[in-house]
């Protein structure tokens, strides 16, 4: 076999069903081999390499296995960098294969040559350059395993063109699949677990904060049982939304810059923070110096690097979250927190009343983002996956969307990548074809990857796209409104006719600007079995509130 055939055969051996990519000179041998094996692996041709990697991210988020993308050398590989950075900070497992010039041309500034290995080191979990065909099977198999071992992340493997074209002189043996798996060992530290149990039992005002690590460990059910056994209020990071159902009586929504009032006020009064599967991002915890030194912190995570990175922990548990939570569930049950939880309920009502009254006063005619999300909640399917871009709409959707099913939220968290949603929704739908996928995006972010409408058209991918259009770069405008004396510098955006563009791609579309039509148009869209784009003109003066200014205490909340 040639190196290119070994690459494709290795992917098939590792049960890869889909890959997302864009062909070019340095990967033509691989594409030629894909033609032979097109029944075993389906290639999704995106319109840009960034679209390919974001689609692979969306795919990985719903199936829990590495998303695969393929790009040529030079600009093809460099166009993956944003997606790699996004995947690394949000712990998304990926395997990115890039073509490279022949080995003899390395370092000569050959056509479309860049040193993607050095460039991608800061944004990958591991990378490697293959120069010989006998390296291919072992390196790709190792990369696929590393992508999901421990804390998931992106892997990049660069393959020179000569390695793709050369034939392997010796036979290649594909060993039994189970012999290739790298297993994560998880030894329970029962001494530390007993200390955690004792600390939780003696706390009077504990709060649980959950992050995406719970999803990655498939420990949602264990988290739910842990919260119910302890009767503790649960706050979530952005990427932790959907772990608990929205209507769960202990779920009090988001914490942090755009989080819920009750969480941001009461975390400073808590005597114990139990952080599960998160990294204490600045957008979540705010100014760490405002957290009382008397507040004890228990951190449960798989990544040793995250322990004591920002906040000093009193106790920590490393390893698989599911295993640690199972032990805590078995040995921990408390009932003395009812009064503490009641405070969360009271402040939740305060926030709801204040925001509702403010919306009624300011937006009697125009359409607001929460109104759109509330109508989506009425007509969406229970198995729906919400995919959001970055900005005001992201925060509004995350706050008001009714999460009813596990693995139902996909967004760009740590990097905040505009343009993420549309291709990620494509990947999510390919990975979960029986689930409804709703893509909510702003008018700014939509135009960053708008060309991926072509991918939707080509493969007839029936996602539902909702553009919340306020003709502004809304989140930047909101900051200018609140913190820069309403000096709206370069945030007003003149948009094309999105519905006409959608129709040019053979995607049904409609523009909604009358409040009275909103409900029926959303219902019709969500009942459709085809791809549909709905452009909704929303209020320009709407701000996603409450909000906490940068580097302030989480209690410095703006309404």
Coordinates of C-alpha atoms in Angstrom, one line a residue:
X1 CA 0.0 0.0 0.0
X2 CA 1.0 3.6 -0.5
X3 CA 1.2 5.9 2.5
X4 CA -2.1 7.6 1.4
X5 CA -3.8 4.2 1.4
X6 CA -2.5 3.4 4.8
X7 CA -3.8 6.8 6.1
X8 CA -7.3 6.0 4.9
X9 CA -7.1 2.3 6.0
X10 CA -6.0 3.4 9.5
X11 CA -9.0 5.8 9.8
X12 CA -11.3 3.0 8.7
X13 CA -9.6 0.6 11.2
X14 CA -10.3 3.2 13.9
X15 CA -14.0 3.3 12.9
X16 CA -13.9 6.9 11.5
X17 CA -17.2 7.4 9.5
X18 CA -16.9 11.1 8.6
X19 CA -14.2 13.6 8.0
X20 CA -14.4 17.3 7.1
X21 CA -12.0 18.9 4.7
X22 CA -10.8 20.8 1.7
X23 CA -8.5 19.4 -1.0
X24 CA -5.2 20.8 -2.2
X25 CA -1.9 19.9 -3.8
X26 CA -0.2 18.4 -0.7
X27 CA -3.1 16.1 0.1
X28 CA -4.1 14.9 -3.4
X29 CA -2.8 11.4 -2.8
X30 CA -5.0 11.1 0.3
X31 CA -8.0 12.4 -1.6
X32 CA -7.3 9.9 -4.4
X33 CA -7.4 7.1 -1.8
X34 CA -10.6 8.4 -0.3
X35 CA -12.2 8.0 -3.7
X36 CA -11.5 4.3 -3.4
X37 CA -13.0 4.0 0.0
X38 CA -15.9 6.5 -0.3
X39 CA -18.3 3.8 0.9
X40 CA -16.5 3.4 4.2
X41 CA -15.7 7.0 4.9
X42 CA -17.9 10.0 3.9
X43 CA -16.0 13.2 3.2
X44 CA -17.8 16.5 3.9
X45 CA -16.5 19.2 1.6
X46 CA -16.7 22.5 3.5
X47 CA -16.1 25.9 1.9
X48 CA -13.2 26.9 4.1
X49 CA -10.7 25.0 6.3
X50 CA -11.9 26.9 9.4
X51 CA -15.4 25.7 8.5
X52 CA -14.0 22.1 8.4
X53 CA -12.5 22.2 11.8
X54 CA -15.5 23.9 13.5
X55 CA -17.7 21.2 11.9
X56 CA -15.4 18.6 13.3
X57 CA -15.7 20.2 16.7
X58 CA -19.5 20.1 16.5
X59 CA -19.4 16.5 15.4
X60 CA -17.0 15.6 18.3
X61 CA -19.2 17.4 20.9
X62 CA -22.2 15.2 20.1
X63 CA -20.6 11.8 19.6
X64 CA -17.9 12.1 22.3
X65 CA -15.2 10.9 19.9
X66 CA -12.6 12.8 17.9
X67 CA -13.8 14.9 15.0
X68 CA -11.5 14.4 11.9
X69 CA -10.5 17.2 9.5
X70 CA -8.2 17.2 6.5
X71 CA -6.4 20.2 5.0
X72 CA -3.6 20.9 2.5
X73 CA -0.3 22.6 3.3
X74 CA 0.4 26.3 3.7
X75 CA -2.8 28.3 4.0
X76 CA -4.8 25.1 4.3
X77 CA -3.1 24.2 7.5
X78 CA -2.8 27.7 8.9
X79 CA -6.5 28.2 8.4
X80 CA -7.0 25.5 11.1
X81 CA -5.2 27.4 13.8
X82 CA -8.3 29.2 15.2
X83 CA -10.2 26.0 15.4
X84 CA -7.3 24.2 17.1
X85 CA -7.0 27.0 19.7
X86 CA -10.8 26.9 20.3
X87 CA -10.7 23.1 20.7
X88 CA -7.8 23.2 23.1
X89 CA -9.3 25.6 25.5
X90 CA -12.7 24.0 25.3
X91 CA -11.3 20.4 25.6
X92 CA -12.7 19.2 22.3
X93 CA -11.1 16.0 20.9
X94 CA -9.9 16.4 17.3
X95 CA -7.6 14.8 14.8
X96 CA -6.4 17.2 12.1
X97 CA -4.4 15.8 9.2
X98 CA -2.5 18.3 7.1
X99 CA -0.4 17.8 4.0
X100 CA 3.1 19.0 3.7
X101 CA 5.7 19.4 0.9
X102 CA 8.0 16.5 0.2
X103 CA 10.7 15.9 2.8
X104 CA 13.5 17.0 0.5
X105 CA 11.9 20.4 0.2
X106 CA 11.4 21.1 3.9
X107 CA 13.0 24.4 4.9
X108 CA 13.4 25.6 1.3
X109 CA 10.3 27.9 1.3
X110 CA 8.7 25.6 -1.3
X111 CA 5.3 26.4 -2.7
X112 CA 2.7 26.4 0.1
X113 CA 5.2 25.3 2.7
X114 CA 4.8 26.5 6.3
X115 CA 6.2 25.0 9.5
X116 CA 2.8 24.0 10.9
X117 CA 4.4 21.9 13.6
X118 CA 6.0 24.8 15.3
X119 CA 3.1 27.1 14.6
X120 CA 0.6 24.7 16.2
X121 CA 2.5 23.7 19.3
X122 CA 0.7 26.2 21.6
X123 CA -2.7 25.2 20.3
X124 CA -2.5 21.4 20.2
X125 CA -2.4 18.6 22.8
X126 CA 0.2 16.8 20.7
X127 CA 1.5 17.1 17.1
X128 CA 3.8 15.1 14.9
X129 CA 5.3 15.3 11.4
X130 CA 5.3 12.0 9.4
X131 CA 8.0 11.7 6.8
X132 CA 7.9 7.9 6.1
X133 CA 4.9 5.7 5.4
X134 CA 5.9 3.1 8.0
X135 CA 5.2 5.8 10.7
X136 CA 1.6 6.4 9.6
X137 CA -0.4 3.7 11.4
X138 CA 1.2 4.0 14.7
X139 CA 1.2 7.8 14.8
X140 CA -2.4 8.3 13.6
X141 CA -3.7 5.6 16.1
X142 CA -1.7 7.2 18.9
X143 CA -3.2 10.6 18.0
X144 CA -6.7 9.3 18.0
X145 CA -6.2 7.8 21.5
X146 CA -4.4 10.9 22.9
X147 CA -7.3 13.1 21.7
X148 CA -9.6 11.5 24.2
X149 CA -7.2 10.3 26.9
X150 CA -7.4 12.3 30.1
X151 CA -8.5 15.9 29.3
X152 CA -9.6 15.8 25.6
X153 CA -8.0 18.0 23.1
X154 CA -6.9 18.5 19.5
X155 CA -4.1 16.6 17.8
X156 CA -2.4 17.7 14.5
X157 CA -0.5 15.3 12.3
X158 CA 1.5 16.7 9.4
X159 CA 2.3 14.3 6.6
X160 CA 4.8 15.0 3.8
X161 CA 3.8 14.3 0.3
X162 CA 6.5 11.7 -0.3
X163 CA 5.2 9.8 2.7
X164 CA 1.8 9.7 1.1
X165 CA 3.1 8.5 -2.3
X166 CA 5.7 6.0 -1.2
X167 CA 4.8 2.4 -1.1
X168 CA 5.5 0.4 2.1
X169 CA 7.9 -2.4 1.2
X170 CA 6.7 -4.6 4.1
X171 CA 3.2 -5.7 5.0
X172 CA 1.2 -3.7 7.6
X173 CA -0.5 -5.6 10.4
X174 CA -3.7 -4.1 11.9
X175 CA -3.8 -5.5 15.4
X176 CA -7.0 -6.2 17.4
X177 CA -8.5 -2.9 18.2
X178 CA -8.7 -3.4 21.9
X179 CA -5.0 -3.7 22.1
X180 CA -4.5 -0.2 20.9
X181 CA -6.7 1.6 23.5
X182 CA -4.9 3.7 26.0
X183 CA -6.9 3.4 29.3
X184 CA -7.1 6.1 31.8
X185 CA -6.2 4.7 35.2
X186 CA -8.2 6.2 38.1
X187 CA -7.2 5.2 41.6
X188 CA -9.7 6.6 44.1
X189 CA -7.8 8.5 46.9
X190 CA -10.2 7.4 49.7
X191 CA -8.3 9.5 52.3
X192 CA -8.9 12.7 50.4
X193 CA -12.5 11.6 49.6
X194 CA -13.2 11.2 53.3
X195 CA -11.8 14.7 53.9
X196 CA -14.1 16.1 51.2
X197 CA -17.1 14.3 52.7
X198 CA -16.3 15.7 56.2
X199 CA -15.9 19.3 54.8
X200 CA -19.2 19.2 52.9
X201 CA -21.0 17.9 56.0
X202 CA -19.8 20.7 58.2
X203 CA -20.4 23.5 55.7
X204 CA -23.4 25.7 56.3
X205 CA -23.6 27.6 53.0
X206 CA -22.1 25.4 50.2
X207 CA -22.5 25.9 46.5
X208 CA -21.8 23.5 43.6
X209 CA -20.3 25.0 40.4
X210 CA -20.2 22.7 37.4
X211 CA -18.3 23.0 34.1
X212 CA -17.9 21.1 30.9
X213 CA -15.7 18.5 32.6
X214 CA -18.9 16.8 33.8
X215 CA -20.1 16.4 30.2
X216 CA -16.8 15.1 29.0
X217 CA -16.8 12.5 31.8
X218 CA -20.4 11.5 30.9
X219 CA -21.1 12.1 34.6
X220 CA -24.3 14.1 34.2
X221 CA -26.4 11.5 36.0
X222 CA -23.9 11.3 38.8
X223 CA -23.8 15.0 39.2
X224 CA -27.6 15.1 39.5
X225 CA -27.6 12.5 42.2
X226 CA -24.8 14.2 44.0
X227 CA -26.7 17.5 44.0
X228 CA -29.9 15.8 45.2
X229 CA -28.1 13.8 47.9
X230 CA -26.7 17.0 49.3
X231 CA -29.6 19.4 48.5
X232 CA -27.1 22.0 47.3
X233 CA -27.7 24.9 44.8
X234 CA -26.0 24.3 41.5
X235 CA -24.5 27.1 39.3
X236 CA -23.0 26.5 35.9
X237 CA -20.3 27.9 33.6
X238 CA -21.4 28.6 30.1
X239 CA -20.2 25.3 28.8
X240 CA -21.8 23.5 31.8
X241 CA -25.3 24.6 30.8
X242 CA -27.5 21.6 30.0
X243 CA -25.8 19.2 32.5
X244 CA -28.9 19.6 34.7
X245 CA -32.2 20.1 33.1
X246 CA -33.3 23.8 33.2
X247 CA -36.3 23.0 35.3
X248 CA -34.4 21.0 38.0
X249 CA -35.2 22.5 41.4
X250 CA -31.5 22.8 42.3
X251 CA -30.4 24.4 39.0
X252 CA -29.9 28.1 39.4
X253 CA -28.4 28.9 36.0
X254 CA -25.1 30.5 35.1
X255 CA -22.5 32.1 37.2
X256 CA -20.2 34.9 36.1
X257 CA -20.1 37.9 33.8
X258 CA -23.5 37.2 32.2
X259 CA -24.7 34.8 35.0
X260 CA -27.8 34.9 37.1
X261 CA -28.2 37.4 39.9
X262 CA -28.6 34.8 42.8
X263 CA -25.4 33.0 42.0
X264 CA -23.3 36.1 41.7
X265 CA -24.6 37.5 44.9
X266 CA -24.6 34.4 47.1
X267 CA -21.3 32.9 46.0
X268 CA -19.6 35.6 48.1
X269 CA -21.6 34.6 51.1
X270 CA -20.9 30.9 50.7
X271 CA -18.5 29.1 53.1
X272 CA -17.7 26.3 50.6
X273 CA -17.3 26.2 46.8
X274 CA -17.4 22.7 45.3
X275 CA -16.0 23.2 41.8
X276 CA -16.6 20.2 39.5
X277 CA -15.0 20.0 36.0
X278 CA -14.1 23.6 35.5
X279 CA -11.1 25.9 35.4
X280 CA -12.2 29.0 37.3
X281 CA -12.1 31.1 34.1
X282 CA -12.1 34.9 34.7
X283 CA -15.5 35.3 33.1
X284 CA -16.9 32.8 35.6
X285 CA -15.4 33.9 38.9
X286 CA -14.5 37.5 38.2
X287 CA -11.8 39.1 40.4
X288 CA -10.5 36.3 42.5
X289 CA -9.3 38.7 45.2
X290 CA -12.9 39.4 46.1
X291 CA -13.5 35.7 47.1
X292 CA -13.2 35.6 50.9
X293 CA -10.1 33.8 52.1
X294 CA -12.4 32.1 54.6
X295 CA -14.3 30.4 51.8
X296 CA -13.1 26.8 51.4
X297 CA -12.7 25.5 47.9
X298 CA -12.9 21.8 46.8
X299 CA -11.8 21.3 43.2
X300 CA -12.7 18.0 41.4
X301 CA -11.0 17.7 38.0
X302 CA -9.0 15.5 35.7
X303 CA -6.3 18.0 34.8
X304 CA -3.7 18.6 37.5
X305 CA -2.7 21.9 35.8
X306 CA -6.0 23.4 36.7
X307 CA -5.6 22.8 40.4
X308 CA -4.5 26.0 42.2
X309 CA -4.1 27.8 38.9
X310 CA -6.2 30.8 39.9
X311 CA -7.8 30.0 43.2
X312 CA -6.1 28.3 46.2
X313 CA -7.9 25.1 46.9
X314 CA -8.5 23.6 50.4
X315 CA -9.0 20.1 49.0
X316 CA -8.8 18.6 45.5
X317 CA -9.7 15.3 43.8
X318 CA -7.9 14.4 40.6
X319 CA -9.1 11.8 38.1
X320 CA -12.3 10.6 36.5
X321 CA -15.2 12.7 37.7
X322 CA -17.7 9.9 37.4
X323 CA -15.7 7.6 39.7
X324 CA -15.2 10.3 42.3
X325 CA -18.8 11.4 42.2
X326 CA -20.0 7.8 42.5
X327 CA -18.0 7.4 45.8
X328 CA -19.4 10.7 47.1
X329 CA -22.9 9.7 46.3
X330 CA -22.5 6.4 48.1
X331 CA -21.1 8.0 51.3
X332 CA -22.7 11.4 51.5
X333 CA -26.2 12.6 52.3
X334 CA -27.1 15.8 54.0
X335 CA -30.4 17.7 54.7
X336 CA -29.4 20.8 56.6
X337 CA -29.2 23.2 53.6
X338 CA -32.9 24.1 53.1
X339 CA -32.6 27.6 54.5
X340 CA -29.5 28.3 52.4
X341 CA -31.2 27.1 49.2
X342 CA -34.3 29.3 50.0
X343 CA -32.0 32.4 49.5
X344 CA -31.3 31.3 45.9
X345 CA -35.0 30.9 45.3
X346 CA -35.8 34.4 46.6
X347 CA -33.1 36.1 44.6
X348 CA -34.1 34.2 41.5
X349 CA -37.5 35.8 41.8
X350 CA -36.0 39.2 42.2
X351 CA -34.0 38.9 39.0
X352 CA -36.9 37.5 37.0
X353 CA -39.2 40.3 38.2
X354 CA -36.7 43.1 37.6
X355 CA -35.8 41.9 34.1
X356 CA -39.4 41.3 33.1
X357 CA -40.4 44.8 34.2
X358 CA -37.5 46.4 32.4
X359 CA -38.2 44.5 29.1
X360 CA -41.9 45.6 29.3
X361 CA -40.9 49.3 29.8
X362 CA -38.3 49.4 27.0
X363 CA -39.5 47.0 24.4
X364 CA -43.3 47.3 23.9
X365 CA -43.0 47.1 20.1
X366 CA -39.7 45.7 19.1
X367 CA -38.6 42.0 19.3
X368 CA -36.1 41.1 22.1
X369 CA -33.7 38.2 22.1
X370 CA -35.4 36.5 25.2
X371 CA -38.7 36.6 23.4
X372 CA -37.3 34.6 20.5
X373 CA -35.7 32.0 22.8
X374 CA -39.0 31.6 24.7
X375 CA -40.9 30.9 21.5
X376 CA -38.2 28.4 20.5
X377 CA -38.8 26.7 23.8
X378 CA -42.5 26.3 23.0
X379 CA -42.0 24.5 19.7
X380 CA -38.5 22.8 19.7
X381 CA -38.2 19.1 20.0
X382 CA -37.2 17.6 23.3
X383 CA -34.0 16.1 21.8
X384 CA -32.9 19.5 20.4
X385 CA -29.3 20.6 20.3
X386 CA -28.6 24.3 20.7
X387 CA -25.6 25.6 18.8
X388 CA -24.7 29.3 19.4
X389 CA -22.2 31.7 18.0
X390 CA -20.5 34.4 20.2
X391 CA -22.0 37.6 21.4
X392 CA -25.2 38.9 23.0
X393 CA -27.3 36.2 21.3
X394 CA -25.1 33.6 22.9
X395 CA -25.7 34.8 26.4
X396 CA -29.4 35.4 25.8
X397 CA -29.8 31.9 24.3
X398 CA -27.8 30.2 27.1
X399 CA -29.8 32.0 29.8
X400 CA -33.3 31.4 28.4
X401 CA -33.1 28.2 26.5
X402 CA -34.9 25.3 28.1
X403 CA -32.4 22.4 28.2
X404 CA -34.2 19.1 28.4
X405 CA -31.8 16.5 27.1
X406 CA -28.1 15.7 27.8
X407 CA -25.4 16.8 25.4
X408 CA -27.7 19.5 24.1
X409 CA -25.5 22.6 24.1
X410 CA -22.6 23.5 21.7
X411 CA -20.9 26.8 21.8
X412 CA -17.4 28.4 21.8
X413 CA -16.6 29.2 25.4
X414 CA -13.0 29.9 26.2
X415 CA -11.8 31.4 22.9
X416 CA -15.1 33.1 22.0
X417 CA -14.8 32.4 18.3
X418 CA -17.2 34.3 16.1
X419 CA -18.2 32.2 13.1
X420 CA -18.2 29.0 15.1
X421 CA -21.9 28.3 15.1
X422 CA -22.9 27.6 11.5
X423 CA -20.2 25.0 10.7
X424 CA -20.4 23.5 14.2
X425 CA -24.2 23.0 13.7
X426 CA -23.4 21.2 10.4
X427 CA -21.0 18.8 12.3
X428 CA -23.5 18.4 15.1
X429 CA -26.3 17.4 12.7
X430 CA -24.1 14.9 10.9
X431 CA -23.1 13.4 14.2
X432 CA -26.6 13.2 15.6
X433 CA -28.8 13.0 12.5
X434 CA -32.0 12.0 14.5
X435 CA -31.8 15.1 16.7
X436 CA -33.1 18.6 15.9
X437 CA -30.2 21.1 15.6
X438 CA -30.9 24.8 16.1
X439 CA -28.2 27.3 15.2
X440 CA -28.6 30.8 16.8
X441 CA -26.1 33.4 15.4
X442 CA -25.7 37.1 15.3
X443 CA -25.5 39.1 12.1
X444 CA -21.8 39.7 12.6
X445 CA -20.7 36.2 13.4
X446 CA -22.9 34.7 10.6
X447 CA -20.9 36.6 8.0
X448 CA -17.6 35.1 9.2
X449 CA -18.5 31.6 7.9
X450 CA -21.5 32.4 5.7
X451 CA -20.0 30.4 2.9
X452 CA -20.8 27.2 4.8
X453 CA -24.4 27.6 3.5
X454 CA -22.9 25.9 0.5
X455 CA -22.1 22.8 2.6
X456 CA -25.7 22.8 3.8
X457 CA -26.9 23.0 0.3
X458 CA -24.6 20.3 -1.1
X459 CA -25.4 17.7 1.6
X460 CA -29.0 18.8 2.3
X461 CA -28.3 19.2 6.0
X462 CA -31.7 20.1 7.7
X463 CA -30.5 22.5 10.4
X464 CA -32.5 25.5 11.6
X465 CA -30.6 28.8 11.4
X466 CA -31.9 31.8 13.3
X467 CA -30.0 35.1 12.8
X468 CA -30.7 37.6 15.5
X469 CA -30.0 40.8 13.6
X470 CA -29.6 44.1 15.3
X471 CA -27.3 45.7 12.7
X472 CA -24.6 46.0 15.3
X473 CA -21.7 44.0 16.7
X474 CA -24.0 43.6 19.7
X475 CA -21.8 42.6 22.6
X476 CA -19.1 45.2 21.8
X477 CA -21.8 47.8 21.5
X478 CA -23.2 46.7 24.9
X479 CA -19.8 47.3 26.4
X480 CA -19.5 50.7 24.7
X481 CA -23.0 51.5 26.0
X482 CA -22.3 50.5 29.6
X483 CA -18.6 51.4 30.0
X484 CA -17.5 53.7 27.2
X485 CA -20.1 56.5 27.4
X486 CA -22.1 55.2 24.4
X487 CA -19.3 56.0 22.0
X488 CA -20.3 53.4 19.4
X489 CA -17.0 53.2 17.5
X490 CA -17.1 50.9 14.5
X491 CA -19.8 48.6 15.9
X492 CA -22.7 49.6 13.5
X493 CA -22.7 47.0 10.7
X494 CA -24.4 47.3 7.3
X495 CA -25.7 43.9 6.3
X496 CA -26.7 42.2 3.1
X497 CA -30.1 40.7 2.5
X498 CA -29.6 37.5 4.3
X499 CA -32.8 35.9 3.1
X500 CA -31.8 36.5 -0.6
X501 CA -28.3 35.0 0.1
X502 CA -30.0 32.0 1.7
X503 CA -32.3 31.5 -1.3
X504 CA -29.3 31.7 -3.6
X505 CA -28.1 28.6 -1.7
X506 CA -31.5 26.9 -2.2
X507 CA -32.2 27.2 1.5
X508 CA -35.7 28.4 2.5
X509 CA -35.7 31.7 4.4
X510 CA -37.8 34.4 5.8
X511 CA -37.3 37.8 7.4
X512 CA -39.3 38.6 10.6
X513 CA -39.6 42.1 11.8
X514 CA -43.2 42.3 13.1
X515 CA -43.7 41.0 16.7
X516 CA -47.1 39.6 15.9
X517 CA -45.6 37.2 13.3
X518 CA -42.8 35.9 15.5
X519 CA -44.6 33.0 17.2
X520 CA -46.1 31.5 14.0
X521 CA -42.9 31.9 12.0
X522 CA -40.8 30.2 14.6
X523 CA -43.3 27.4 14.9
X524 CA -43.4 26.9 11.1
X525 CA -39.6 26.8 10.9
X526 CA -39.2 24.3 13.7
X527 CA -41.8 22.0 12.2
X528 CA -40.0 21.9 8.9
X529 CA -38.0 18.9 7.8
X530 CA -35.7 21.0 5.6
X531 CA -33.0 23.5 6.3
X532 CA -34.5 26.9 7.0
X533 CA -33.1 30.3 7.8
X534 CA -35.0 32.8 9.8
X535 CA -33.7 36.3 10.0
X536 CA -35.2 38.1 13.0
X537 CA -34.8 41.9 13.3
X538 CA -34.3 42.5 17.1
X539 CA -34.1 45.6 19.2
X540 CA -30.9 47.6 18.7
X541 CA -31.0 49.0 22.3
X542 CA -31.3 45.6 24.0
X543 CA -28.5 44.6 26.4
X544 CA -28.1 41.1 27.8
X545 CA -28.3 41.8 31.5
X546 CA -27.4 41.4 34.3
X547 CA -23.7 41.8 33.6
X548 CA -20.5 42.1 35.6
X549 CA -17.7 44.5 34.5
X550 CA -14.3 43.0 33.7
X551 CA -12.1 42.3 36.7
X552 CA -14.8 43.2 39.2
X553 CA -16.3 41.2 42.0
X554 CA -19.1 39.0 40.8
X555 CA -21.3 41.0 43.2
X556 CA -20.8 44.2 41.2
X557 CA -23.7 43.3 39.0
X558 CA -25.2 45.8 36.4
X559 CA -28.8 45.9 35.6

